[in-house]
Amino acid sequence: MTVCLLAGICHAQQIRISGKVLEASTKQAAIAANVVLQTNDSTFVNGAATDNKGIFRIEKVAEGSYKLVISAIGFKKSVIDLQGLSQSVDLGTLELEEASQQLEEVTVSATNVVSKFDRKLVFPNKQQITASNSGVDLLRNLMLPRLNVNPLDGSVSLNDGSSVQLCINGRKVGKEEIQALIPSDILRIEYLEDPGLRYGDAGAVVNYIVRRYELGGSVSTSAQQSPYVMWGNYNVSGKVNYKKSEFGIWYGAYSHKFENAWRTNEETFAKEDGTFLHRTEEGIPDVTSEYAQWGGISYNLQEADNYMLNASVGFWNENKPRTGFHSTLYTREYPELATERLDFAHNRNSRPWFDIYFQKELKKKQFLALNVVGTYIGSHNRQNYQEILDNEFVADYFSGVQGDKYSIIAEGIYEKTFKKSRFSSGIKHTQAYSDNEYSGTLNYNTQMKQADTYAYAQYNGKWKKMNYTLGVGVTRSWYQQIGQEDYETYQFNPRFSLSYTFNEEFYARMNGSLNSNEPSLSQLSAVDQLIDSLQIRRGNPDLKPYNNYRLNLTLGYNKKKVQINWYTNYRNAPDVIMEQTYRENGKFIRSYANHHRFQSLENELSVRVGMLWDVLQLRGSTGLSRYWSHGTDYNHTYTNWYYELEATAMYKRFMGYFMIQSNRNSFFGESLSSGENLHVLMLQYRLGKVNLGAGIINPFSDNYKREQENRNRYAGSKGAWHVKESAHMAFLTFAYNFSFGRQYQSKNKKINNSDTDAGVL
């Protein structure tokens, strides 16, 4: 009993609440402001006053739920609700408004969210941390608006399909490093729903602010494995710290093999002579498999509020030894000629990289950062396509690609902070070279050079209750394929954002942007690849960049434990690069071209409720999307309705999770791609530093499938990909995390670059 009491006292002494208080109107430090920590029934617990820099610290806080009240003469009181406090938190910069203005309190409730003008600061509570095995689990348990976290592979995306940039202390990382994070080491998560020009075309940014150790380190391990299917995900990572230095290492892998995967498909071909071919593909269950491993080491040297140097090297290796389909192919016009179809590929890809980053705090609130990233991408892909009739080959194609791509990315940014605003600018240059050798039935060699330069300037300010951002960027792109003419283009990229807070419950935000989209190296490759006996994939070196115009409107309502958000997103892309299918010498050529226009209108309503009874939280969303594809020789429209429901129950050491979602389909060009019709049920139990769990995928369905459709008038198709093991598939989870040493918060790295485009058709 004595040992337990002493351990509880030591743990309580580790919790600290800190932050910095500024006067909202002048951005100057609020000196001698009163900071009082109270229980929910307003009982005094502890207090402090801000120093001459506006900084406060409250030490030796026990676990529990509190209110932090900040007040000063002539200013409106600010109240921050800290529910389920279980670890030290840095609240960042808080602002006090003048009492003469019509102002509201700043309240953090339910999910412990502090809303800033450009981001949300999310502080996980004790239940959410206890119920999580990794950084991905924690993000899922927070149920942030618009964010979809796949509970199976850990991928993170927005509901509209836009990319999400993941960061750890400001440094861009992949989901693999997020999966390796220890939840108790995560101080807060910064969620940027409207990233600026520096983040390119990212739809959102999720930045994990993680503890940094002065001495000691941490180790994290996790695994997810089905007991009767070869399906598993594994991660291990570690960090060691000594004073200003930190050494890190991480490794992860996944292994997926299914014995019963097949494809069904209906195809219609309109030949040049006016006749038709109708083909039906009936899949035969066969094996498909994929494996991957990744890892890296890093070194970080930093002095708080002065400089930071980060250097890392890593690798990603992926091996898909057998992906494809075994089927029987029937032709309506020739019913007696049913053929056996074998369409299998073996793909191997490797991507080693290095990343060097340096940032420096300058005088007069100025900031400078530099980043260099080098990447090699090696691609080794092989595909075999065969059609067999009466034990004889009707078609027998082989294609292989060996690709090598080298790239270097260099970027620098500068920021200057004023009393009520901030100016930022930057320049980024990418230089790449690729050499791809296509062998097999057809043989080609392509060599391509690429150079992109992007410069931007952006200004953030505040006027009364409105925050605004104005920015402009210029992109210069240059491509050259050996043996072809090179081309050079310049694109103008303006951007704006306006947000207005009506009261403490309701806000609105609008942002618009014009982004240039370049053709990928693979789309520009002037090569042919055989798809099957009737179809050929071909690149187009005549493609030109196009502009994407976007306008977004967000309405938000927050009342105690209820959060309601409405999103509308409109996209207009004239001269867009979309698919182009045409007939040539009895074959159907699948290529790309600049078309008239693509438009989409997406609407979504999202509601979150919780924590109810400090146990249950719910999130539901529903949306309606409309797409218009106006090609040079086709016009298509498509409408999709979808929904998603999530529920998380957390009680003591137990956590239960249920998710169900319908297909969120997307349409582009002439192709319809379906989302996952998926539901997952999980239960976990924490035993000390070990977290054990079990789950099941699609417990109420016996058929997992992903549908696709092509509406081309010459070569249309409609089919689905099936995996039997993805229905009723049970799995077990295991996680063991521990850390040691004193802790303090890391600086944020503000430049994030990577290259993942192999340039292979």
Coordinates of C-alpha atoms in Angstrom, one line a residue, residues 164-660:
V164 CA -3.5 14.5 -45.2
Q165 CA 0.1 15.5 -44.4
L166 CA 1.2 13.8 -41.2
C167 CA 4.0 15.4 -39.1
I168 CA 5.8 14.7 -35.8
N169 CA 6.9 17.9 -34.2
G170 CA 6.5 19.6 -37.6
R171 CA 8.6 17.0 -39.5
K172 CA 6.7 15.2 -42.3
V173 CA 6.5 11.5 -41.7
G174 CA 4.6 8.5 -43.1
K175 CA 1.8 6.6 -41.3
E176 CA 4.4 4.0 -40.3
E177 CA 6.2 6.5 -37.9
I178 CA 2.8 7.6 -36.5
Q179 CA 1.9 4.0 -35.8
A180 CA 5.1 3.7 -33.8
L181 CA 4.3 6.6 -31.4
I182 CA 3.7 6.0 -27.8
P183 CA 0.3 7.6 -27.0
S184 CA 1.3 8.8 -23.5
D185 CA 4.2 10.7 -25.1
I186 CA 1.8 12.8 -27.3
L187 CA 1.3 16.2 -25.7
R188 CA -1.2 17.4 -28.2
I189 CA -2.2 17.3 -31.8
E190 CA -2.3 20.3 -34.1
Y191 CA -5.0 20.0 -36.7
L192 CA -4.8 22.5 -39.7
E193 CA -8.0 22.2 -41.8
D194 CA -6.9 25.0 -44.1
P195 CA -3.1 24.7 -44.7
G196 CA -1.4 27.6 -46.4
L197 CA 0.6 27.7 -49.6
R198 CA 3.7 26.1 -47.9
Y199 CA 1.8 22.8 -47.7
G200 CA 1.0 22.6 -51.5
D201 CA -2.1 20.7 -52.3
A202 CA -2.5 19.0 -48.9
G203 CA -6.2 19.1 -47.8
A204 CA -5.2 19.1 -44.1
V205 CA -2.2 18.8 -41.8
V206 CA -2.1 16.7 -38.6
N207 CA 1.0 17.6 -36.5
Y208 CA 1.8 15.4 -33.4
I209 CA 3.6 17.4 -30.7
V210 CA 5.5 14.7 -28.9
R211 CA 7.6 14.7 -25.7
R212 CA 11.3 15.0 -26.0
Y213 CA 13.6 13.6 -23.3
E214 CA 16.6 15.3 -21.7
L215 CA 17.9 11.9 -20.6
G216 CA 16.6 8.4 -21.2
G217 CA 14.4 7.3 -24.0
S218 CA 11.5 5.2 -25.1
V219 CA 10.6 1.9 -26.8
S220 CA 7.4 1.1 -28.6
T221 CA 6.2 -2.2 -30.1
S222 CA 2.9 -3.2 -31.6
A223 CA 1.4 -6.0 -33.7
Q224 CA -1.8 -6.8 -35.4
Q225 CA -2.3 -10.4 -36.6
S226 CA -5.1 -12.7 -37.8
P227 CA -4.8 -16.2 -36.2
Y228 CA -5.9 -18.0 -39.4
V229 CA -5.0 -15.7 -42.3
M230 CA -1.6 -14.4 -43.3
W231 CA -2.5 -10.8 -42.5
G232 CA -0.5 -8.8 -40.0
N233 CA 1.1 -5.4 -39.3
Y234 CA 4.1 -4.9 -37.1
N235 CA 6.1 -1.9 -35.7
V236 CA 9.0 -1.3 -33.3
S237 CA 10.8 2.0 -32.6
G238 CA 13.1 3.5 -30.0
K239 CA 14.7 6.8 -29.0
V240 CA 17.6 7.7 -26.8
N241 CA 18.3 11.2 -25.5
Y242 CA 21.2 13.0 -24.0
K243 CA 21.0 16.7 -23.3
K244 CA 20.5 18.5 -26.6
S245 CA 20.8 15.3 -28.7
E246 CA 18.3 12.7 -29.7
F247 CA 18.9 9.4 -31.6
G248 CA 16.0 7.6 -33.1
I249 CA 15.4 4.3 -34.9
W250 CA 12.3 2.6 -36.3
Y251 CA 11.3 -0.5 -38.2
G252 CA 8.0 -1.8 -39.5
A253 CA 6.6 -4.4 -41.8
Y254 CA 3.3 -5.9 -43.0
S255 CA 2.5 -9.2 -44.5
H256 CA -0.8 -9.8 -46.4
K257 CA -1.7 -13.0 -48.3
F258 CA -5.2 -14.1 -49.3
E259 CA -6.0 -17.5 -50.8
N260 CA -9.4 -16.5 -52.2
A261 CA -9.3 -13.3 -54.3
W262 CA -11.0 -13.0 -57.7
R263 CA -12.5 -10.5 -60.2
T264 CA -15.8 -10.3 -62.0
N265 CA -16.2 -8.0 -65.0
E266 CA -18.5 -7.2 -67.9
E267 CA -16.9 -5.5 -71.0
T268 CA -18.3 -4.2 -74.2
F269 CA -16.1 -3.3 -77.2
A270 CA -17.4 -1.3 -80.2
K271 CA -15.1 -2.1 -83.1
E272 CA -14.2 0.2 -86.0
D273 CA -16.2 -2.0 -88.4
G274 CA -19.4 -1.4 -86.5
T275 CA -19.5 -4.9 -84.8
F276 CA -19.4 -5.5 -81.0
L277 CA -17.7 -7.8 -78.6
H278 CA -19.3 -8.6 -75.2
R279 CA -17.0 -10.3 -72.8
T280 CA -17.9 -11.7 -69.3
E281 CA -15.2 -12.5 -66.8
E282 CA -16.0 -15.0 -64.1
G283 CA -13.3 -15.1 -61.5
I284 CA -11.7 -18.2 -60.1
P285 CA -10.4 -17.8 -56.4
D286 CA -6.7 -17.6 -56.4
V287 CA -3.8 -16.3 -54.3
T288 CA -2.8 -12.6 -54.0
S289 CA -0.1 -11.4 -51.7
E290 CA 2.0 -8.3 -50.8
Y291 CA 4.7 -7.6 -48.3
A292 CA 6.6 -4.5 -47.2
Q293 CA 9.2 -3.3 -44.7
W294 CA 10.5 0.1 -43.8
G295 CA 12.8 1.7 -41.4
G296 CA 15.2 4.5 -40.6
I297 CA 17.5 6.3 -38.2
S298 CA 17.6 9.9 -37.2
Y299 CA 19.7 12.4 -35.2
N300 CA 18.3 15.6 -33.8
L301 CA 20.2 18.4 -32.1
Q302 CA 18.4 21.4 -30.7
E303 CA 18.5 24.3 -28.3
A304 CA 15.1 25.6 -27.4
D305 CA 14.1 29.0 -28.9
N306 CA 17.4 29.1 -30.8
Y307 CA 18.1 26.4 -33.4
M308 CA 17.3 22.8 -34.5
L309 CA 19.2 20.4 -36.7
N310 CA 17.6 17.2 -37.9
A311 CA 19.2 14.5 -40.1
S312 CA 17.6 11.2 -41.0
V313 CA 18.0 8.4 -43.5
G314 CA 15.4 5.7 -44.2
F315 CA 14.1 3.2 -46.7
W316 CA 10.8 1.7 -47.9
N317 CA 10.8 -1.7 -49.7
E318 CA 7.6 -3.3 -51.1
N319 CA 7.2 -6.7 -52.7
K320 CA 4.1 -7.9 -54.4
P321 CA 5.1 -11.4 -55.7
R322 CA 1.6 -12.3 -56.9
T323 CA -1.2 -9.8 -57.6
G324 CA -3.8 -10.3 -60.3
F325 CA -6.5 -12.6 -61.3
H326 CA -7.3 -16.1 -62.6
S327 CA -10.7 -16.3 -64.4
T328 CA -12.7 -17.7 -67.3
L329 CA -13.5 -15.4 -70.1
Y330 CA -16.7 -15.8 -72.1
T331 CA -17.5 -13.9 -75.4
R332 CA -21.2 -13.6 -76.1
E333 CA -20.6 -13.6 -79.9
Y334 CA -18.5 -16.8 -79.7
P335 CA -20.0 -18.8 -76.8
E336 CA -18.0 -21.9 -77.8
L337 CA -14.7 -20.1 -77.3
A338 CA -14.5 -19.7 -73.6
T339 CA -10.9 -19.1 -72.6
E340 CA -8.9 -19.3 -69.4
R341 CA -7.4 -15.9 -68.5
L342 CA -4.3 -15.5 -66.3
D343 CA -3.4 -11.9 -65.5
F344 CA -0.7 -11.7 -62.8
A345 CA 2.0 -9.2 -61.9
H346 CA 5.1 -9.3 -59.7
N347 CA 6.1 -5.8 -58.5
R348 CA 9.1 -4.8 -56.4
N349 CA 9.8 -1.2 -55.4
S350 CA 12.5 0.3 -53.2
R351 CA 12.9 3.9 -52.0
P352 CA 15.9 4.9 -49.9
W353 CA 16.1 8.6 -48.9
F354 CA 17.9 11.1 -46.8
D355 CA 16.6 14.3 -45.2
I356 CA 18.6 17.2 -43.7
Y357 CA 16.8 20.1 -42.0
F358 CA 17.9 23.2 -40.1
Q359 CA 16.0 26.0 -38.6
K360 CA 17.0 29.2 -36.7
E361 CA 15.2 31.7 -34.6
L362 CA 16.4 35.2 -35.6
K363 CA 16.1 38.5 -33.8
K364 CA 12.9 40.7 -34.0
K365 CA 10.6 37.6 -34.3
Q366 CA 12.1 36.3 -37.5
F367 CA 12.5 32.7 -38.5
L368 CA 14.6 30.9 -41.2
A369 CA 14.5 27.2 -42.2
L370 CA 16.4 25.1 -44.8
N371 CA 15.7 21.6 -46.0
V372 CA 17.3 19.2 -48.5
V373 CA 15.9 15.8 -49.3
G374 CA 17.4 13.2 -51.7
T375 CA 15.5 10.1 -52.9
Y376 CA 16.2 7.1 -55.2
I377 CA 13.3 5.1 -56.4
G378 CA 13.9 1.7 -57.9
S379 CA 11.0 -0.1 -59.7
H380 CA 11.1 -3.7 -60.9
N381 CA 7.7 -4.7 -62.3
R382 CA 6.8 -7.7 -64.3
Q383 CA 3.4 -8.7 -65.7
N384 CA 2.2 -11.8 -67.5
Y385 CA -1.0 -12.0 -69.4
Q386 CA -2.3 -15.2 -71.0
E387 CA -5.5 -16.4 -72.7
I388 CA -5.6 -20.2 -73.2
L389 CA -8.1 -22.1 -75.4
D390 CA -7.9 -25.9 -75.5
N391 CA -4.5 -25.9 -73.9
E392 CA -3.1 -23.5 -76.5
F393 CA -2.2 -19.8 -76.1
V394 CA -4.5 -17.4 -77.8
A395 CA -2.6 -14.5 -76.2
D396 CA 0.7 -14.6 -74.3
Y397 CA 2.2 -11.2 -73.3
F398 CA 5.0 -10.4 -71.0
S399 CA 6.1 -6.9 -70.0
G400 CA 8.8 -5.8 -67.6
V401 CA 9.8 -2.4 -66.3
Q402 CA 13.1 -1.6 -64.6
G403 CA 13.0 2.0 -63.5
D404 CA 15.5 4.2 -61.8
K405 CA 14.6 7.7 -60.6
Y406 CA 16.8 10.2 -58.7
S407 CA 15.6 13.4 -57.2
I408 CA 16.8 16.2 -55.0
I409 CA 14.4 18.7 -53.3
A410 CA 15.7 21.9 -51.7
E411 CA 13.5 24.4 -49.9
G412 CA 13.9 27.5 -47.7
I413 CA 11.3 29.5 -45.8
Y414 CA 11.3 32.9 -44.0
E415 CA 8.8 34.2 -41.5
K416 CA 8.3 37.5 -39.8
T417 CA 5.8 38.0 -37.0
F418 CA 4.3 41.4 -36.3
K419 CA 1.9 42.5 -33.5
K420 CA -1.3 41.5 -35.3
S421 CA 0.0 39.6 -38.3
R422 CA 2.6 37.3 -39.8
F423 CA 4.4 37.3 -43.2
S424 CA 5.9 34.2 -44.6
S425 CA 7.6 33.4 -47.9
G426 CA 9.5 30.5 -49.4
I427 CA 11.1 28.9 -52.4
K428 CA 11.3 25.2 -53.3
H429 CA 13.2 23.6 -56.2
T430 CA 12.9 19.9 -57.4
Q431 CA 15.4 18.4 -59.8
A432 CA 14.7 14.8 -61.0
Y433 CA 16.0 12.3 -63.5
S434 CA 14.4 9.0 -64.5
D435 CA 15.6 6.1 -66.7
N436 CA 13.0 3.5 -67.4
E437 CA 13.6 0.3 -69.5
Y438 CA 10.5 -1.5 -70.8
S439 CA 11.1 -5.0 -71.9
G440 CA 9.1 -8.0 -73.0
T441 CA 6.7 -8.2 -75.9
L442 CA 7.4 -4.5 -76.5
N443 CA 10.7 -2.9 -75.8
Y444 CA 11.4 0.8 -75.0
N445 CA 13.8 3.0 -73.1
T446 CA 12.8 6.4 -71.8
Q447 CA 15.0 9.0 -70.1
M448 CA 13.4 12.1 -68.6
K449 CA 14.5 15.2 -66.9
Q450 CA 12.4 17.4 -64.7
A451 CA 12.8 20.7 -62.9
D452 CA 10.2 22.5 -60.8
T453 CA 10.6 25.7 -58.9
Y454 CA 7.9 27.1 -56.7
A455 CA 8.0 30.4 -54.8
Y456 CA 5.3 31.9 -52.6
A457 CA 4.5 34.7 -50.2
Q458 CA 1.7 34.8 -47.7
Y459 CA 0.2 37.3 -45.2
N460 CA -1.9 36.3 -42.2
G461 CA -3.8 38.9 -40.2
K462 CA -6.8 39.6 -38.0
W463 CA -9.5 42.3 -38.1
K464 CA -12.0 42.3 -35.2
K465 CA -13.6 38.9 -35.3
M466 CA -12.3 38.0 -38.7
N467 CA -9.0 36.2 -39.5
Y468 CA -7.7 36.4 -43.1
T469 CA -5.0 35.0 -45.2
L470 CA -3.8 36.2 -48.6
G471 CA -1.1 34.5 -50.6
V472 CA 0.3 34.1 -54.0
G473 CA 2.7 31.5 -55.5
V474 CA 4.4 31.1 -58.9
T475 CA 5.4 27.7 -60.3
R476 CA 7.9 27.1 -63.1
S477 CA 7.9 23.6 -64.6
W478 CA 10.3 22.1 -67.1
Y479 CA 10.3 18.6 -68.6
Q480 CA 12.4 16.9 -71.2
Q481 CA 12.1 13.4 -72.5
I482 CA 15.2 12.3 -74.5
G483 CA 14.3 12.4 -78.1
Q484 CA 11.3 14.7 -77.6
E485 CA 11.0 18.5 -77.4
D486 CA 11.2 19.9 -74.0
Y487 CA 8.7 22.4 -72.7
E488 CA 8.5 25.1 -70.0
T489 CA 5.5 26.5 -68.3
Y490 CA 4.7 29.2 -65.6
Q491 CA 1.7 29.0 -63.4
F492 CA 0.1 31.6 -61.0
N493 CA -1.2 30.2 -57.7
P494 CA -3.2 32.7 -55.6
R495 CA -5.0 31.7 -52.4
F496 CA -7.2 33.3 -49.8
S497 CA -8.9 32.3 -46.6
L498 CA -11.5 34.2 -44.4
S499 CA -12.9 32.9 -41.1
Y500 CA -15.4 34.7 -38.9
T501 CA -16.5 33.9 -35.3
F502 CA -20.1 35.0 -34.7
N503 CA -20.2 33.9 -31.1
E504 CA -18.7 31.2 -28.8
E505 CA -20.8 28.5 -30.5
F506 CA -20.8 29.4 -34.2
Y507 CA -18.1 30.1 -36.8
A508 CA -17.8 30.2 -40.6
R509 CA -14.7 29.8 -42.9
M510 CA -14.3 30.3 -46.6
N511 CA -11.2 29.6 -48.6
G512 CA -10.3 29.6 -52.3
S513 CA -7.3 28.6 -54.3
L514 CA -5.9 28.2 -57.8
N515 CA -3.4 25.4 -58.0
S516 CA -1.4 24.2 -61.1
N517 CA -1.3 20.5 -61.8
E518 CA 1.5 19.0 -63.8
P519 CA 1.4 15.8 -65.7
S520 CA 3.3 13.0 -64.0
L521 CA 6.4 11.5 -65.5
S522 CA 4.5 8.3 -66.1
Q523 CA 1.7 10.0 -68.0
L524 CA 4.3 11.8 -70.2
S525 CA 6.2 8.6 -71.1
A526 CA 5.9 7.9 -74.9
V527 CA 5.6 4.1 -74.5
D528 CA 3.1 1.3 -75.0
Q529 CA 2.2 -1.4 -72.5
L530 CA -0.1 -4.3 -73.4
I531 CA -3.1 -4.7 -71.0
D532 CA -4.7 -7.7 -72.7
S533 CA -5.4 -9.0 -76.2
L534 CA -7.5 -5.9 -77.1
Q535 CA -6.2 -3.0 -75.0
I536 CA -2.9 -1.1 -74.8
R537 CA -1.8 1.5 -72.2
R538 CA 0.0 4.5 -73.8
G539 CA 1.6 7.7 -72.4
N540 CA 1.2 11.1 -74.0
P541 CA 4.3 13.4 -74.2
D542 CA 2.0 16.3 -75.4
L543 CA 0.2 16.8 -72.1
K544 CA 0.1 20.3 -70.7
P545 CA -0.3 21.5 -67.1
Y546 CA -3.8 22.7 -66.0
N547 CA -5.3 24.8 -63.3
N548 CA -7.5 23.6 -60.4
Y549 CA -9.9 26.2 -59.0
R550 CA -11.3 25.3 -55.5
L551 CA -13.8 27.1 -53.3
N552 CA -14.6 25.7 -49.8
L553 CA -17.2 26.8 -47.2
T554 CA -17.2 25.4 -43.6
L555 CA -19.9 26.1 -41.0
G556 CA -19.2 25.0 -37.4
Y557 CA -21.4 24.8 -34.3
N558 CA -20.0 23.7 -30.9
K559 CA -22.2 23.4 -27.8
K560 CA -20.8 21.6 -24.8
K561 CA -20.5 18.0 -25.9
V562 CA -22.0 18.4 -29.4
Q563 CA -20.1 19.5 -32.5
I564 CA -21.8 20.0 -35.8
N565 CA -20.0 20.8 -39.1
W566 CA -21.1 21.4 -42.6
Y567 CA -18.7 21.4 -45.5
T568 CA -19.2 22.4 -49.1
N569 CA -16.4 22.0 -51.7
Y570 CA -16.6 23.1 -55.3
R571 CA -13.8 22.2 -57.8
N572 CA -13.4 23.5 -61.4
A573 CA -10.6 22.2 -63.6
P574 CA -10.5 23.5 -67.2
D575 CA -8.1 21.8 -69.7
V576 CA -7.9 19.0 -67.2
I577 CA -5.8 15.9 -67.8
M578 CA -8.2 12.9 -67.9
E579 CA -8.2 9.5 -69.6
Q580 CA -8.6 9.2 -73.4
T581 CA -9.6 6.0 -75.1
Y582 CA -9.5 5.6 -78.9
R583 CA -9.4 2.8 -81.5
E584 CA -6.3 2.0 -83.6
N585 CA -5.7 -0.9 -85.9
G586 CA -8.3 -3.1 -84.1
K587 CA -6.9 -2.2 -80.7
F588 CA -8.3 0.1 -77.9
I589 CA -5.7 2.6 -76.7
R590 CA -6.0 3.7 -73.1
S591 CA -4.1 7.0 -72.8
Y592 CA -4.4 10.6 -71.5
A593 CA -5.3 14.0 -72.9
N594 CA -6.1 17.5 -71.9
H595 CA -10.0 17.7 -71.9
H596 CA -12.5 20.5 -71.7
R597 CA -13.4 20.6 -68.0
F598 CA -13.9 18.6 -64.8
Q599 CA -16.2 19.8 -62.0
S600 CA -17.4 18.5 -58.7
L601 CA -19.6 19.7 -55.9
E602 CA -19.3 17.9 -52.5
N603 CA -21.5 18.4 -49.4
E604 CA -21.1 16.8 -46.1
L605 CA -22.8 17.0 -42.6
S606 CA -20.8 15.8 -39.7
V607 CA -22.0 15.4 -36.1
R608 CA -19.9 14.4 -33.1
V609 CA -21.3 13.8 -29.6
G610 CA -19.3 12.9 -26.4
M611 CA -18.0 12.1 -24.1
L612 CA -21.3 10.9 -22.8
W613 CA -21.2 9.8 -19.2
D614 CA -17.4 10.0 -19.5
V615 CA -17.6 6.7 -21.4
L616 CA -19.2 7.0 -24.9
Q617 CA -18.5 9.2 -27.9
L618 CA -20.2 9.0 -31.3
R619 CA -19.5 10.5 -34.7
G620 CA -21.6 10.3 -37.8
S621 CA -21.4 11.9 -41.2
T622 CA -23.4 11.8 -44.4
G623 CA -22.7 13.5 -47.7
L624 CA -23.8 14.0 -51.3
S625 CA -21.3 14.4 -54.1
R626 CA -21.9 15.4 -57.8
Y627 CA -19.3 15.0 -60.6
W628 CA -19.2 16.4 -64.2
S629 CA -16.7 15.2 -66.7
H630 CA -16.7 17.2 -70.0
G631 CA -14.2 15.5 -72.3
T632 CA -13.4 16.2 -75.9
D633 CA -15.5 13.2 -77.0
Y634 CA -17.5 12.4 -73.9
N635 CA -19.8 13.9 -71.2
H636 CA -20.6 12.1 -67.9
T637 CA -22.3 12.9 -64.7
Y638 CA -22.4 10.9 -61.5
T639 CA -24.0 11.4 -58.0
N640 CA -23.0 9.5 -54.9
W641 CA -24.6 9.5 -51.4
Y642 CA -22.6 8.0 -48.5
Y643 CA -22.6 7.7 -44.7
E644 CA -20.3 6.7 -41.9
L645 CA -20.9 6.0 -38.2
E646 CA -18.4 5.5 -35.4
A647 CA -18.8 4.7 -31.7
T648 CA -16.1 4.4 -29.1
A649 CA -16.8 3.3 -25.5
M650 CA -14.0 3.7 -22.9
Y651 CA -14.4 2.4 -19.3
K652 CA -11.5 1.9 -17.0
R653 CA -9.1 -0.4 -18.8
F654 CA -11.6 -1.5 -21.5
M655 CA -12.2 0.1 -24.9
G656 CA -14.7 -0.9 -27.5
Y657 CA -14.9 0.4 -31.0
F658 CA -17.4 0.0 -33.9
M659 CA -17.3 1.6 -37.3
I660 CA -19.5 1.1 -40.3

